[in-house]
């Protein structure tokens, strides 16, 4: 509830290095994750992250939590954040709302994949 009432890192990010997108197949709600990357000693880290969602309260709380979990992590570490990590960091979600926590983790993976794809060219 705290992450829903005071969501962290909410809003569009200008000049993001990549934008991830994920649509929830269960309810049709959409999620965007914006990331800015910093390179240090040949490794890439999430320097800044924000989200925009058109989802429910559980989706907002999960996205807020995900951004807190991912900030400062290397891209490999961030890729390994699971939906379960997000749900358990929120001290669990009602089973009917578990699908809502998928949006953020999957949108982050999409953002990282798009960033990596872009870097190849
Ligand atoms: Fe759609 Fe929760 S009901 S994200």
PDB file of C-alpha atoms and ligand atoms in Angstrom:
ATOM      1  CA  UNK A   1       0.000   0.000   0.000  1.00  0.00           C
ATOM      2  CA  UNK A   2       2.852   2.357   0.810  1.00  0.00           C
ATOM      3  CA  UNK A   3       4.323   1.926  -2.690  1.00  0.00           C
ATOM      4  CA  UNK A   4       0.896   2.565  -4.180  1.00  0.00           C
ATOM      5  CA  UNK A   5       0.298   5.742  -2.150  1.00  0.00           C
ATOM      6  CA  UNK A   6       3.837   7.084  -2.691  1.00  0.00           C
ATOM      7  CA  UNK A   7       5.103   5.484  -5.870  1.00  0.00           C
ATOM      8  CA  UNK A   8       8.848   5.945  -6.490  1.00  0.00           C
ATOM      9  CA  UNK A   9      10.247   6.848  -9.899  1.00  0.00           C
ATOM     10  CA  UNK A  10       6.902   7.372 -11.598  1.00  0.00           C
ATOM     11  CA  UNK A  11       6.636   9.264 -14.872  1.00  0.00           C
ATOM     12  CA  UNK A  12       8.083   9.556 -18.324  1.00  0.00           C
ATOM     13  CA  UNK A  13      11.867  10.003 -18.594  1.00  0.00           C
ATOM     14  CA  UNK A  14      13.233  12.440 -21.150  1.00  0.00           C
ATOM     15  CA  UNK A  15      16.301  11.193 -23.014  1.00  0.00           C
ATOM     16  CA  UNK A  16      16.000   7.581 -21.858  1.00  0.00           C
ATOM     17  CA  UNK A  17      18.497   5.150 -23.410  1.00  0.00           C
ATOM     18  CA  UNK A  18      15.721   2.596 -23.902  1.00  0.00           C
ATOM     19  CA  UNK A  19      12.011   2.196 -23.302  1.00  0.00           C
ATOM     20  CA  UNK A  20      10.542  -1.199 -22.487  1.00  0.00           C
ATOM     21  CA  UNK A  21       6.928  -2.026 -23.042  1.00  0.00           C
ATOM     22  CA  UNK A  22       4.755  -4.835 -21.825  1.00  0.00           C
ATOM     23  CA  UNK A  23       1.052  -5.468 -22.126  1.00  0.00           C
ATOM     24  CA  UNK A  24      -0.694  -7.678 -19.611  1.00  0.00           C
ATOM     25  CA  UNK A  25      -2.449 -10.453 -21.514  1.00  0.00           C
ATOM     26  CA  UNK A  26      -4.855 -11.007 -18.594  1.00  0.00           C
ATOM     27  CA  UNK A  27      -6.294  -7.509 -18.239  1.00  0.00           C
ATOM     28  CA  UNK A  28      -4.878  -5.611 -21.251  1.00  0.00           C
ATOM     29  CA  UNK A  29      -3.121  -2.999 -19.105  1.00  0.00           C
ATOM     30  CA  UNK A  30       0.112  -1.462 -20.359  1.00  0.00           C
ATOM     31  CA  UNK A  31       3.448  -0.695 -18.744  1.00  0.00           C
ATOM     32  CA  UNK A  32       6.435   1.360 -19.887  1.00  0.00           C
ATOM     33  CA  UNK A  33       9.857   1.246 -18.234  1.00  0.00           C
ATOM     34  CA  UNK A  34      12.456   3.921 -19.051  1.00  0.00           C
ATOM     35  CA  UNK A  35      16.146   3.326 -18.345  1.00  0.00           C
ATOM     36  CA  UNK A  36      19.318   5.373 -18.443  1.00  0.00           C
ATOM     37  CA  UNK A  37      22.565   3.440 -18.525  1.00  0.00           C
ATOM     38  CA  UNK A  38      25.951   4.296 -17.065  1.00  0.00           C
ATOM     39  CA  UNK A  39      29.172   2.521 -18.034  1.00  0.00           C
ATOM     40  CA  UNK A  40      31.825   1.858 -15.449  1.00  0.00           C
ATOM     41  CA  UNK A  41      34.900  -0.332 -15.824  1.00  0.00           C
ATOM     42  CA  UNK A  42      33.490  -1.916 -18.951  1.00  0.00           C
ATOM     43  CA  UNK A  43      30.228  -2.827 -17.223  1.00  0.00           C
ATOM     44  CA  UNK A  44      26.819  -1.253 -17.719  1.00  0.00           C
ATOM     45  CA  UNK A  45      24.562  -0.241 -14.854  1.00  0.00           C
ATOM     46  CA  UNK A  46      21.051   1.138 -14.517  1.00  0.00           C
ATOM     47  CA  UNK A  47      21.767   4.712 -13.582  1.00  0.00           C
ATOM     48  CA  UNK A  48      18.162   5.851 -13.608  1.00  0.00           C
ATOM     49  CA  UNK A  49      14.817   4.172 -14.102  1.00  0.00           C
ATOM     50  CA  UNK A  50      11.204   5.242 -14.180  1.00  0.00           C
ATOM     51  CA  UNK A  51       7.841   3.799 -15.121  1.00  0.00           C
ATOM     52  CA  UNK A  52       4.480   4.742 -16.535  1.00  0.00           C
ATOM     53  CA  UNK A  53       1.555   2.435 -16.239  1.00  0.00           C
ATOM     54  CA  UNK A  54      -2.077   2.323 -17.119  1.00  0.00           C
ATOM     55  CA  UNK A  55      -2.546  -0.563 -14.721  1.00  0.00           C
ATOM     56  CA  UNK A  56      -4.180  -1.042 -11.342  1.00  0.00           C
ATOM     57  CA  UNK A  57      -2.957  -0.286  -7.814  1.00  0.00           C
ATOM     58  CA  UNK A  58      -0.996  -3.550  -7.636  1.00  0.00           C
ATOM     59  CA  UNK A  59       0.729  -2.721 -10.932  1.00  0.00           C
ATOM     60  CA  UNK A  60       1.712   0.715  -9.621  1.00  0.00           C
ATOM     61  CA  UNK A  61       3.067  -0.712  -6.359  1.00  0.00           C
ATOM     62  CA  UNK A  62       4.974  -3.464  -8.228  1.00  0.00           C
ATOM     63  CA  UNK A  63       6.492  -0.981 -10.667  1.00  0.00           C
ATOM     64  CA  UNK A  64       7.559   1.294  -7.865  1.00  0.00           C
ATOM     65  CA  UNK A  65       9.188  -1.648  -6.076  1.00  0.00           C
ATOM     66  CA  UNK A  66      10.832  -2.900  -9.264  1.00  0.00           C
ATOM     67  CA  UNK A  67      12.440   0.475  -9.955  1.00  0.00           C
ATOM     68  CA  UNK A  68      13.844   0.489  -6.425  1.00  0.00           C
ATOM     69  CA  UNK A  69      15.199  -3.051  -6.859  1.00  0.00           C
ATOM     70  CA  UNK A  70      16.753  -2.318 -10.256  1.00  0.00           C
ATOM     71  CA  UNK A  71      18.353   1.087  -9.678  1.00  0.00           C
ATOM     72  CA  UNK A  72      22.151   0.823  -9.559  1.00  0.00           C
ATOM     73  CA  UNK A  73      22.205  -2.844 -10.618  1.00  0.00           C
ATOM     74  CA  UNK A  74      24.255  -4.082 -13.543  1.00  0.00           C
ATOM     75  CA  UNK A  75      22.220  -5.022 -16.612  1.00  0.00           C
ATOM     76  CA  UNK A  76      22.873  -8.720 -15.978  1.00  0.00           C
ATOM     77  CA  UNK A  77      21.674  -8.435 -12.381  1.00  0.00           C
ATOM     78  CA  UNK A  78      18.625  -6.419 -13.439  1.00  0.00           C
ATOM     79  CA  UNK A  79      17.775  -9.061 -16.051  1.00  0.00           C
ATOM     80  CA  UNK A  80      17.592 -11.613 -13.241  1.00  0.00           C
ATOM     81  CA  UNK A  81      14.973  -9.760 -11.203  1.00  0.00           C
ATOM     82  CA  UNK A  82      11.920 -11.979 -11.310  1.00  0.00           C
ATOM     83  CA  UNK A  83       8.248 -11.350 -10.858  1.00  0.00           C
ATOM     84  CA  UNK A  84       8.533 -13.322  -7.615  1.00  0.00           C
ATOM     85  CA  UNK A  85      11.264 -10.967  -6.345  1.00  0.00           C
ATOM     86  CA  UNK A  86       8.908  -8.040  -6.917  1.00  0.00           C
ATOM     87  CA  UNK A  87       5.906  -9.724  -5.304  1.00  0.00           C
ATOM     88  CA  UNK A  88       7.849 -10.937  -2.282  1.00  0.00           C
ATOM     89  CA  UNK A  89       9.482  -7.527  -1.754  1.00  0.00           C
ATOM     90  CA  UNK A  90       5.968  -6.164  -1.418  1.00  0.00           C
ATOM     91  CA  UNK A  91       5.316  -8.800   1.281  1.00  0.00           C
ATOM     92  CA  UNK A  92       3.204 -10.748  -1.153  1.00  0.00           C
ATOM     93  CA  UNK A  93       0.215  -9.877  -3.281  1.00  0.00           C
ATOM     94  CA  UNK A  94      -3.244 -11.405  -3.307  1.00  0.00           C
ATOM     95  CA  UNK A  95      -3.178 -14.334  -5.790  1.00  0.00           C
ATOM     96  CA  UNK A  96      -5.708 -12.606  -8.021  1.00  0.00           C
ATOM     97  CA  UNK A  97      -3.289  -9.680  -8.366  1.00  0.00           C
ATOM     98  CA  UNK A  98      -0.124 -11.679  -9.069  1.00  0.00           C
ATOM     99  CA  UNK A  99      -0.414 -11.167 -12.820  1.00  0.00           C
ATOM    100  CA  UNK A 100      -0.195  -7.401 -12.210  1.00  0.00           C
ATOM    101  CA  UNK A 101       3.316  -7.730 -10.793  1.00  0.00           C
ATOM    102  CA  UNK A 102       4.483  -9.358 -14.036  1.00  0.00           C
ATOM    103  CA  UNK A 103       4.193  -6.154 -16.002  1.00  0.00           C
ATOM    104  CA  UNK A 104       7.100  -4.298 -14.463  1.00  0.00           C
ATOM    105  CA  UNK A 105       9.666  -7.134 -14.514  1.00  0.00           C
ATOM    106  CA  UNK A 106       8.790  -8.032 -18.098  1.00  0.00           C
ATOM    107  CA  UNK A 107       8.850  -4.397 -19.268  1.00  0.00           C
ATOM    108  CA  UNK A 108      12.297  -3.979 -17.686  1.00  0.00           C
ATOM    109  CA  UNK A 109      13.580  -7.041 -19.574  1.00  0.00           C
ATOM    110  CA  UNK A 110      12.172  -5.562 -22.780  1.00  0.00           C
ATOM    111  CA  UNK A 111      13.962  -2.242 -22.095  1.00  0.00           C
ATOM    112  CA  UNK A 112      17.308  -3.997 -21.495  1.00  0.00           C
ATOM    113  CA  UNK A 113      16.902  -6.136 -24.614  1.00  0.00           C
ATOM    114  CA  UNK A 114      16.109  -3.059 -26.696  1.00  0.00           C
ATOM    115  CA  UNK A 115      19.118  -1.210 -25.268  1.00  0.00           C
ATOM    116  CA  UNK A 116      21.415  -4.146 -26.071  1.00  0.00           C
ATOM    117  CA  UNK A 117      19.933  -4.443 -29.538  1.00  0.00           C
ATOM    118  CA  UNK A 118      20.483  -0.718 -30.172  1.00  0.00           C
ATOM    119  CA  UNK A 119      24.131  -0.971 -29.041  1.00  0.00           C
ATOM    120  CA  UNK A 120      24.891  -3.617 -31.639  1.00  0.00           C
ATOM    121  CA  UNK A 121      24.505  -1.068 -34.445  1.00  0.00           C
TER     122      UNK A 121
HETATM  123 FE1  LIG B   1      -4.272  -4.911 -14.982  1.00  0.00          FE
HETATM  124 FE2  LIG B   1      -3.589  -5.124 -12.455  1.00  0.00          FE
HETATM  125  S1  LIG B   1      -5.534  -5.497 -13.308  1.00  0.00           S
HETATM  126  S2  LIG B   1      -2.375  -4.561 -14.111  1.00  0.00           S
END
